[in-house]
mmCIF file of C-alpha atoms in Angstrom:
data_model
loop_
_atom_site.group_PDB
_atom_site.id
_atom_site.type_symbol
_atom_site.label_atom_id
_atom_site.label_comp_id
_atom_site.label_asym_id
_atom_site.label_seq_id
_atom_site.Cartn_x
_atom_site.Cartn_y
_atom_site.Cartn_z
ATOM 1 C CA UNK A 479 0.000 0.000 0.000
ATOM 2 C CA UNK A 480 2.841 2.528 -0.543
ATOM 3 C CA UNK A 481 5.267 3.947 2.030
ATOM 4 C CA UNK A 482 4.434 5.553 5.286
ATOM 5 C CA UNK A 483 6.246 7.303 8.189
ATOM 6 C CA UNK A 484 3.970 4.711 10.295
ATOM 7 C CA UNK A 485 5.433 2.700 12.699
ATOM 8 C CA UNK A 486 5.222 -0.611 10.367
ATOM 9 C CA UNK A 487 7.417 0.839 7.694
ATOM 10 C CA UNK A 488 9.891 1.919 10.521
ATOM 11 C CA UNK A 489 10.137 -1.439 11.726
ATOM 12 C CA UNK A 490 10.280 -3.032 7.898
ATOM 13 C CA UNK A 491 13.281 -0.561 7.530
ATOM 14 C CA UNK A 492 15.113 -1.506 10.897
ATOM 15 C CA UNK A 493 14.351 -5.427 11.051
ATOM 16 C CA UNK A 494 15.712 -5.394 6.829
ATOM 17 C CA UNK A 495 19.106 -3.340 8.616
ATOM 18 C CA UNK A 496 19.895 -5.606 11.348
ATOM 19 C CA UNK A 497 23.563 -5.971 11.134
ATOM 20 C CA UNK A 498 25.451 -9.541 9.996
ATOM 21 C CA UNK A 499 29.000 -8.262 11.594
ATOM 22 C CA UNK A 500 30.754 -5.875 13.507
ATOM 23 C CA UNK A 501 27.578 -4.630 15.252
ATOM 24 C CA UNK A 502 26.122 -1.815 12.639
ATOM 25 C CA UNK A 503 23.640 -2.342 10.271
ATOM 26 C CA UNK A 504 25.935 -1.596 7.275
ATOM 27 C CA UNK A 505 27.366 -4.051 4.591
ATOM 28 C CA UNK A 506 30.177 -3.697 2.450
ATOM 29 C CA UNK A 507 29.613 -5.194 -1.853
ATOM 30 C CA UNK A 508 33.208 -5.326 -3.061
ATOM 31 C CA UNK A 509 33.469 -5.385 -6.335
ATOM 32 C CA UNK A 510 36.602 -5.289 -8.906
ATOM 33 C CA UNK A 511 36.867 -1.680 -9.038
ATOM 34 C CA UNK A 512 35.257 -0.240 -6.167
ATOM 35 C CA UNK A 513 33.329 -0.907 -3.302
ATOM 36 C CA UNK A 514 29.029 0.342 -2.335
ATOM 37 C CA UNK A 515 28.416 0.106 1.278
ATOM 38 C CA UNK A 516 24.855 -0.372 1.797
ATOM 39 C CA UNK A 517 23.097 0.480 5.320
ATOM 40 C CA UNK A 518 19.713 0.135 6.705
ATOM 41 C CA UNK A 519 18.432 3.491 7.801
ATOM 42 C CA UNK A 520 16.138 4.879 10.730
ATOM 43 C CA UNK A 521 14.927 7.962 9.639
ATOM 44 C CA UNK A 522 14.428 9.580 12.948
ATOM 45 C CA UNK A 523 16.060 8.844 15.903
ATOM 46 C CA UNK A 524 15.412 9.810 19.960
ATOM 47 C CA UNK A 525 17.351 13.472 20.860
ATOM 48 C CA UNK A 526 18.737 11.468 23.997
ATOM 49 C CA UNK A 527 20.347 8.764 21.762
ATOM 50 C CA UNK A 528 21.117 9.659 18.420
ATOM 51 C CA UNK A 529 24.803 8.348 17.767
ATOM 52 C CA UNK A 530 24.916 6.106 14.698
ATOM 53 C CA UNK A 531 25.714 2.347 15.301
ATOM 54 C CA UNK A 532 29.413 0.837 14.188
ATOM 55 C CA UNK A 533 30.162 0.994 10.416
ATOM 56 C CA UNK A 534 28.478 4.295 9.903
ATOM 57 C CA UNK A 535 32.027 6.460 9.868
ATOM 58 C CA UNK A 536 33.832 3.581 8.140
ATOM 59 C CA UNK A 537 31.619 3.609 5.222
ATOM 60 C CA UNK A 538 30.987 7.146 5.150
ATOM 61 C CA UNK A 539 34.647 7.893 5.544
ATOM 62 C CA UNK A 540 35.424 5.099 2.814
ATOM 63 C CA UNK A 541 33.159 7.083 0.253
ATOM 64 C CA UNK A 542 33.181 9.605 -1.971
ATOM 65 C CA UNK A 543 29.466 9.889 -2.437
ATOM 66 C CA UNK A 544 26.573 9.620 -0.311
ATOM 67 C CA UNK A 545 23.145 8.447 -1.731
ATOM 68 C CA UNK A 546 19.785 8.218 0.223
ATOM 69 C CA UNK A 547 16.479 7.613 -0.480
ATOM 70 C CA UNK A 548 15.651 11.052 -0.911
ATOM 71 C CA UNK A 549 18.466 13.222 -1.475
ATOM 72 C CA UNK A 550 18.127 15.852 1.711
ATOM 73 C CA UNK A 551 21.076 18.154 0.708
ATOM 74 C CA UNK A 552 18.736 19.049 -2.279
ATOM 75 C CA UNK A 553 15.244 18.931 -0.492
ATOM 76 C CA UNK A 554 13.526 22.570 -0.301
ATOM 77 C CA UNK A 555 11.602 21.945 2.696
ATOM 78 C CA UNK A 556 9.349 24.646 1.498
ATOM 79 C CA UNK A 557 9.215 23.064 -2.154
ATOM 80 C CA UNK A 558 8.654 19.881 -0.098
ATOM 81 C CA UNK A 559 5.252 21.729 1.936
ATOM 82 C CA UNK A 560 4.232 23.092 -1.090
ATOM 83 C CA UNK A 561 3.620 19.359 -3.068
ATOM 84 C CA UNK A 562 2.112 18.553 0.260
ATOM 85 C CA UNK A 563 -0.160 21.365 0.137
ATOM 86 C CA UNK A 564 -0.965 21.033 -3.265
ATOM 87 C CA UNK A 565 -1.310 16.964 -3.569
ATOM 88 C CA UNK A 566 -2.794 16.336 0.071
ATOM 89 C CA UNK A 567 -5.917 18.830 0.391
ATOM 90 C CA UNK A 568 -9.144 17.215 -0.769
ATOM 91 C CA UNK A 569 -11.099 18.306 -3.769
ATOM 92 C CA UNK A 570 -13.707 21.070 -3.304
ATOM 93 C CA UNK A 571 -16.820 20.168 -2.065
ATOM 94 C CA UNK A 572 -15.276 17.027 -0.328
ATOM 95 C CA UNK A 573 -14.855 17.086 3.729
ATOM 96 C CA UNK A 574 -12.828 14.242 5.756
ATOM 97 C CA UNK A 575 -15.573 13.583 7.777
ATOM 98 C CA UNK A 576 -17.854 12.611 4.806
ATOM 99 C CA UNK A 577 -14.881 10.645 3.380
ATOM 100 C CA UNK A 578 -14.607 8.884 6.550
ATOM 101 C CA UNK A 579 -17.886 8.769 8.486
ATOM 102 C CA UNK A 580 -18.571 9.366 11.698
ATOM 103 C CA UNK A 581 -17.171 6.492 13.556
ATOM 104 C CA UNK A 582 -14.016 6.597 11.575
ATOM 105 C CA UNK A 583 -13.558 10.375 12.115
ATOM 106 C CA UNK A 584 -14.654 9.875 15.859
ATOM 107 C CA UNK A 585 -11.425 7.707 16.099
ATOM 108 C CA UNK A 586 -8.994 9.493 14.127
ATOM 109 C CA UNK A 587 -10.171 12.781 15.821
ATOM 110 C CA UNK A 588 -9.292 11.335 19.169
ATOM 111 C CA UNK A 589 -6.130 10.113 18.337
ATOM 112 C CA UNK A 590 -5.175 13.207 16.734
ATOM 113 C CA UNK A 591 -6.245 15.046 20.033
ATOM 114 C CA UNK A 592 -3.819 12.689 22.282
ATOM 115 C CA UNK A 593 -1.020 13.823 20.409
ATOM 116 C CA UNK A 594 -1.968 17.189 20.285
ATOM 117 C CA UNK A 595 -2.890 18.045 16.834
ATOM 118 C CA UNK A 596 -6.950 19.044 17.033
ATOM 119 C CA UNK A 597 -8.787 17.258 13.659
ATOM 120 C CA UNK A 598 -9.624 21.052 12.628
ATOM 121 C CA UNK A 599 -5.952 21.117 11.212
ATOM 122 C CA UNK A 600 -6.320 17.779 9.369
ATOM 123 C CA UNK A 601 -9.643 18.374 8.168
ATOM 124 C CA UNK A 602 -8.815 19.467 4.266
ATOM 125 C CA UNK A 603 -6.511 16.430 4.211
ATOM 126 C CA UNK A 604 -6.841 13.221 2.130
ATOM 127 C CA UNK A 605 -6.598 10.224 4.428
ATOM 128 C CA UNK A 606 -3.233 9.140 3.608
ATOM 129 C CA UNK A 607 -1.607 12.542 4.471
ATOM 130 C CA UNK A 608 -3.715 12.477 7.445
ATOM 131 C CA UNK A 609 -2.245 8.983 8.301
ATOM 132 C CA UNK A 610 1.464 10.333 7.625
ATOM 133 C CA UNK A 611 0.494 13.068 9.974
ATOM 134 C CA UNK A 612 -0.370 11.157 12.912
ATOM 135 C CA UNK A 613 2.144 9.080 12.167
ATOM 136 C CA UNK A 614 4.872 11.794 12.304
ATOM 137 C CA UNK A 615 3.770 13.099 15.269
ATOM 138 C CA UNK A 616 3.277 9.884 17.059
ATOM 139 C CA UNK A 617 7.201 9.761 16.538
ATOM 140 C CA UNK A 618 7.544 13.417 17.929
ATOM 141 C CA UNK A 619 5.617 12.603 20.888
ATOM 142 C CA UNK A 620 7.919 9.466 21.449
ATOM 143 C CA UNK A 621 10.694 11.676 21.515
ATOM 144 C CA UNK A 622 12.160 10.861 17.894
ATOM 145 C CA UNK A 623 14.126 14.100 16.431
ATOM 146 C CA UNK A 624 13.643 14.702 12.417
ATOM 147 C CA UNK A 625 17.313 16.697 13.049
ATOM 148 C CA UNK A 626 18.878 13.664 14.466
ATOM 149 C CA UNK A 627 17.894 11.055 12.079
ATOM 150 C CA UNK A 628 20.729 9.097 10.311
ATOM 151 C CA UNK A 629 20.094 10.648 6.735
ATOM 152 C CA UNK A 630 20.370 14.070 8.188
ATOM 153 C CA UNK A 631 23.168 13.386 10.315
ATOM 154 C CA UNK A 632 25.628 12.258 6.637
ATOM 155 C CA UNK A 633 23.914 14.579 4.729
ATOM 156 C CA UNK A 634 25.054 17.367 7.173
ATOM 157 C CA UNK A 635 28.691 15.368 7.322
ATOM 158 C CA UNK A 636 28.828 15.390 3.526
ATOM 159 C CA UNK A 637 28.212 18.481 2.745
ATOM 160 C CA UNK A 638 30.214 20.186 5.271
ATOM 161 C CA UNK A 639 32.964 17.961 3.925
ATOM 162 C CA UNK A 640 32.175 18.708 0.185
ATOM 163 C CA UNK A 641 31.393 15.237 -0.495
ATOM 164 C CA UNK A 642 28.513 14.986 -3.310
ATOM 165 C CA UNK A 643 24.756 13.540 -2.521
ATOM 166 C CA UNK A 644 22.383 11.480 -4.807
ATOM 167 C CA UNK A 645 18.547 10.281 -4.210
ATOM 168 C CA UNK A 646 17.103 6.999 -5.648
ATOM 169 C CA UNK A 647 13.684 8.631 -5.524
ATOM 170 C CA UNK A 648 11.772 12.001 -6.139
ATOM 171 C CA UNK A 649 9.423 13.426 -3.059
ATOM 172 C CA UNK A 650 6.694 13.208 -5.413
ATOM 173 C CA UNK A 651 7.751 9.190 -6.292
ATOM 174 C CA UNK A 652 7.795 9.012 -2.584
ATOM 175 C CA UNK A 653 4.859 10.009 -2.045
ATOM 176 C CA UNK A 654 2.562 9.795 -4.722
ATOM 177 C CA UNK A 655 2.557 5.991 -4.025
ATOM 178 C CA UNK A 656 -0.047 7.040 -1.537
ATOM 179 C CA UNK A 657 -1.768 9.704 -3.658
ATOM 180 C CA UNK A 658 -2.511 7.146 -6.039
ATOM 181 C CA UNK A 659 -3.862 4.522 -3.511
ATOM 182 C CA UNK A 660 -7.682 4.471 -4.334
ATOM 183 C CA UNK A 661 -10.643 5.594 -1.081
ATOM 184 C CA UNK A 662 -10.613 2.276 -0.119
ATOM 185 C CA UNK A 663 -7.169 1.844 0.455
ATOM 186 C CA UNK A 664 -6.594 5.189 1.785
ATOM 187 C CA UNK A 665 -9.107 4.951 4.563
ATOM 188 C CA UNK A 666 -7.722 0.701 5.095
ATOM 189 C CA UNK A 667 -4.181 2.772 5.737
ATOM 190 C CA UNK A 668 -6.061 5.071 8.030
ATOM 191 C CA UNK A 669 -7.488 2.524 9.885
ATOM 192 C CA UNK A 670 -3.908 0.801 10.129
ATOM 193 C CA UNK A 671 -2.112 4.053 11.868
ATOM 194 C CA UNK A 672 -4.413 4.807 14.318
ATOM 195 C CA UNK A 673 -4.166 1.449 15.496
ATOM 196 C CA UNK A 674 -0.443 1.543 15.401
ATOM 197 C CA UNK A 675 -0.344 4.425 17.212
ATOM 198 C CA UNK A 676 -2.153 2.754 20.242
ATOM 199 C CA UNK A 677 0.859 -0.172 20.397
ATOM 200 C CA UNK A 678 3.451 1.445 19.165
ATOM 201 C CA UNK A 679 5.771 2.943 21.587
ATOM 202 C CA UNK A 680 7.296 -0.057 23.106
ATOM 203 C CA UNK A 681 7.461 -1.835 19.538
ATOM 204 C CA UNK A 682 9.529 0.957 18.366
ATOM 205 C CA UNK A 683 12.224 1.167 21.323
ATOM 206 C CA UNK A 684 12.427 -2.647 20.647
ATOM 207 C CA UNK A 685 12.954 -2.491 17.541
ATOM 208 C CA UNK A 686 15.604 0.462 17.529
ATOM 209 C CA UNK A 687 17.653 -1.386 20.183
ATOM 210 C CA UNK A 688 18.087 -4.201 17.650
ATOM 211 C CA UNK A 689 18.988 -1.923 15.366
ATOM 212 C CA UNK A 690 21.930 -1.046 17.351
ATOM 213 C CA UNK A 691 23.257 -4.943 18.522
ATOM 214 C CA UNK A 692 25.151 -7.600 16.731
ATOM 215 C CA UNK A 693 22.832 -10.092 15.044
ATOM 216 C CA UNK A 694 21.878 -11.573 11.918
ATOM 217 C CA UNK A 695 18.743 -10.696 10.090
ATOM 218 C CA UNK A 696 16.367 -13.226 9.475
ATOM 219 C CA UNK A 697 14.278 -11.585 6.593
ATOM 220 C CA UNK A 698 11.470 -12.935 5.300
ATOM 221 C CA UNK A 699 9.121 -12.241 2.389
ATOM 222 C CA UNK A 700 6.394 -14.195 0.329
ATOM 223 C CA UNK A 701 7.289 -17.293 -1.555
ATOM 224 C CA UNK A 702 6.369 -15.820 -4.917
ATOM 225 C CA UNK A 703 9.401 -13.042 -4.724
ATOM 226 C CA UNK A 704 12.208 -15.879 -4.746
ATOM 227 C CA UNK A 705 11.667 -18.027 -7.259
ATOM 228 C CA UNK A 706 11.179 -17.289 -10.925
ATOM 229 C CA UNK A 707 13.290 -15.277 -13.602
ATOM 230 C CA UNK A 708 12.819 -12.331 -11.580
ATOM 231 C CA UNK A 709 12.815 -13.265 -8.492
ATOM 232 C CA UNK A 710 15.492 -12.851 -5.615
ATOM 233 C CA UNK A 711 17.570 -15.591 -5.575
ATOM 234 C CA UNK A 712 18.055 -15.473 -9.293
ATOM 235 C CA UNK A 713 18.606 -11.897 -9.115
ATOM 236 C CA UNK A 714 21.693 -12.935 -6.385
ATOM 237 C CA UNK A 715 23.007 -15.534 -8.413
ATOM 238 C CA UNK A 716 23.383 -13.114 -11.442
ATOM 239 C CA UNK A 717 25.083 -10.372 -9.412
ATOM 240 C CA UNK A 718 27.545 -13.335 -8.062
ATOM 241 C CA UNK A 719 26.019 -14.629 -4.697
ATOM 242 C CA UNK A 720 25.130 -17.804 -3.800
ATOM 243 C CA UNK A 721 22.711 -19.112 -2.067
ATOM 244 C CA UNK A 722 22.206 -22.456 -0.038
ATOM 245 C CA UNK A 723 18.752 -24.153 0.368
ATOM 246 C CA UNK A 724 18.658 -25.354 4.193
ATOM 247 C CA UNK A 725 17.049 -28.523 5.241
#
């Protein structure tokens, strides 16, 4: 259903990091000319704790470029408010409450009122940006700090050190995953955050502390995505990995 700043795709983004050696979710692909080190990423971390695991300042010392997701040294946050603006509001003559019904907007306004946010400043929202906003702040009431994320922390590094910055996807890719997502889907996402919200604080601390030890990562996906032409493990074995079926 797209990405999120929910709590689910924070967890998909920290179980897919947990490290395989020396402690940091980062991994070195060597190849014959050069080497990629490739690192799992939590976009906001707490104010209290915000050093970056081991591996971080080996790879980002080892490297001449830095590429994220989204490339922050060349975000405009106010170009980045204005697509929000422009892509999030609701057609005329369309309300969130009528999108939503009463029930539905009964629950989202009272989760928006625990973290602060009254539903007033949500109401010309579509319900996906209203989902990222709960979301968000969910993260700000937990104590997470946008400034203190790892992205921002290189991207701050790199460019005070002149080294050059690359994104693998535009805001409006990014996002307009969950533009696109039809009613239905939107208001299923809805649903989906607001319940987060209601278990996720201790999920997240987990989570994050796993982040930070030594252990393997046991990831797992559906069936369909390994096999086939396509699919992972053929994928691996063309780019020169092998891989063992267990018993």
């Amino acid at each position: 259903m797209g990405r999120t700043a929910s709590r689910r795709l924070l967890a998909l983004c920290l179980l897919g990091s947990l490290s395989a050696h020396a402690a940091s979710p980062v991994w070195a692909i060597r190849g014959a000319h050069n080497t990629v080190y490739l690192a799992g990423s939590v976009h906001l971390l707490p104010a209290e704790d915000a050093v970056l695991p081991q591996g971080f300042d080996r790879a980002y010392a080892d490297s001449s470029k830095l590429v994220m997701e989204l490339d922050l040294g060349k975000l405009d946050p106010l170009e980045a408010a204005g697509w929000m603006i422009e892509h999030a509001a609701l057609p005329a003559g369309t309300t969130l409450r009528g999108m939503l019904g009463e029930q539905r907007y009964s629950r989202v306004s009272a989760a928006a009122a625990e973290l602060g946010a009254p539903i007033e400043l949500l109401d010309g929202q579509a319900p996906w940006a209203v989902g990222v906003e709960l979301a968000e702040l969910e993260f700000l009431h937990q104590g997470f700090d946008p400034e203190q994320g790892v992205e921002q922390q290189l991207v701050q590094r790199a460019q005070a050190d002149g080294k050059s910055t690359a994104g693998l996807e535009s805001l409006a890719e990014e996002l307009g995953s969950l533009e696109a997502l039809s009613s239905e889907d939107q208001l299923r996402l809805l649903d989906q955050t607001v319940s987060d919200l209601k278990q996720s604080q201790g999920e997240v601390q987990e989570v994050l502390r796993a982040w930070r030890q030594d252990r393997n990562a046991f990831v797992v996906v559906g069936a369909l995505h390994l096999v086939g032409d396509g699919g992972l493990l053929e994928l691996l074995r063309k780019d020169g990995f092998t891989a063992q079926q267990l018993n």
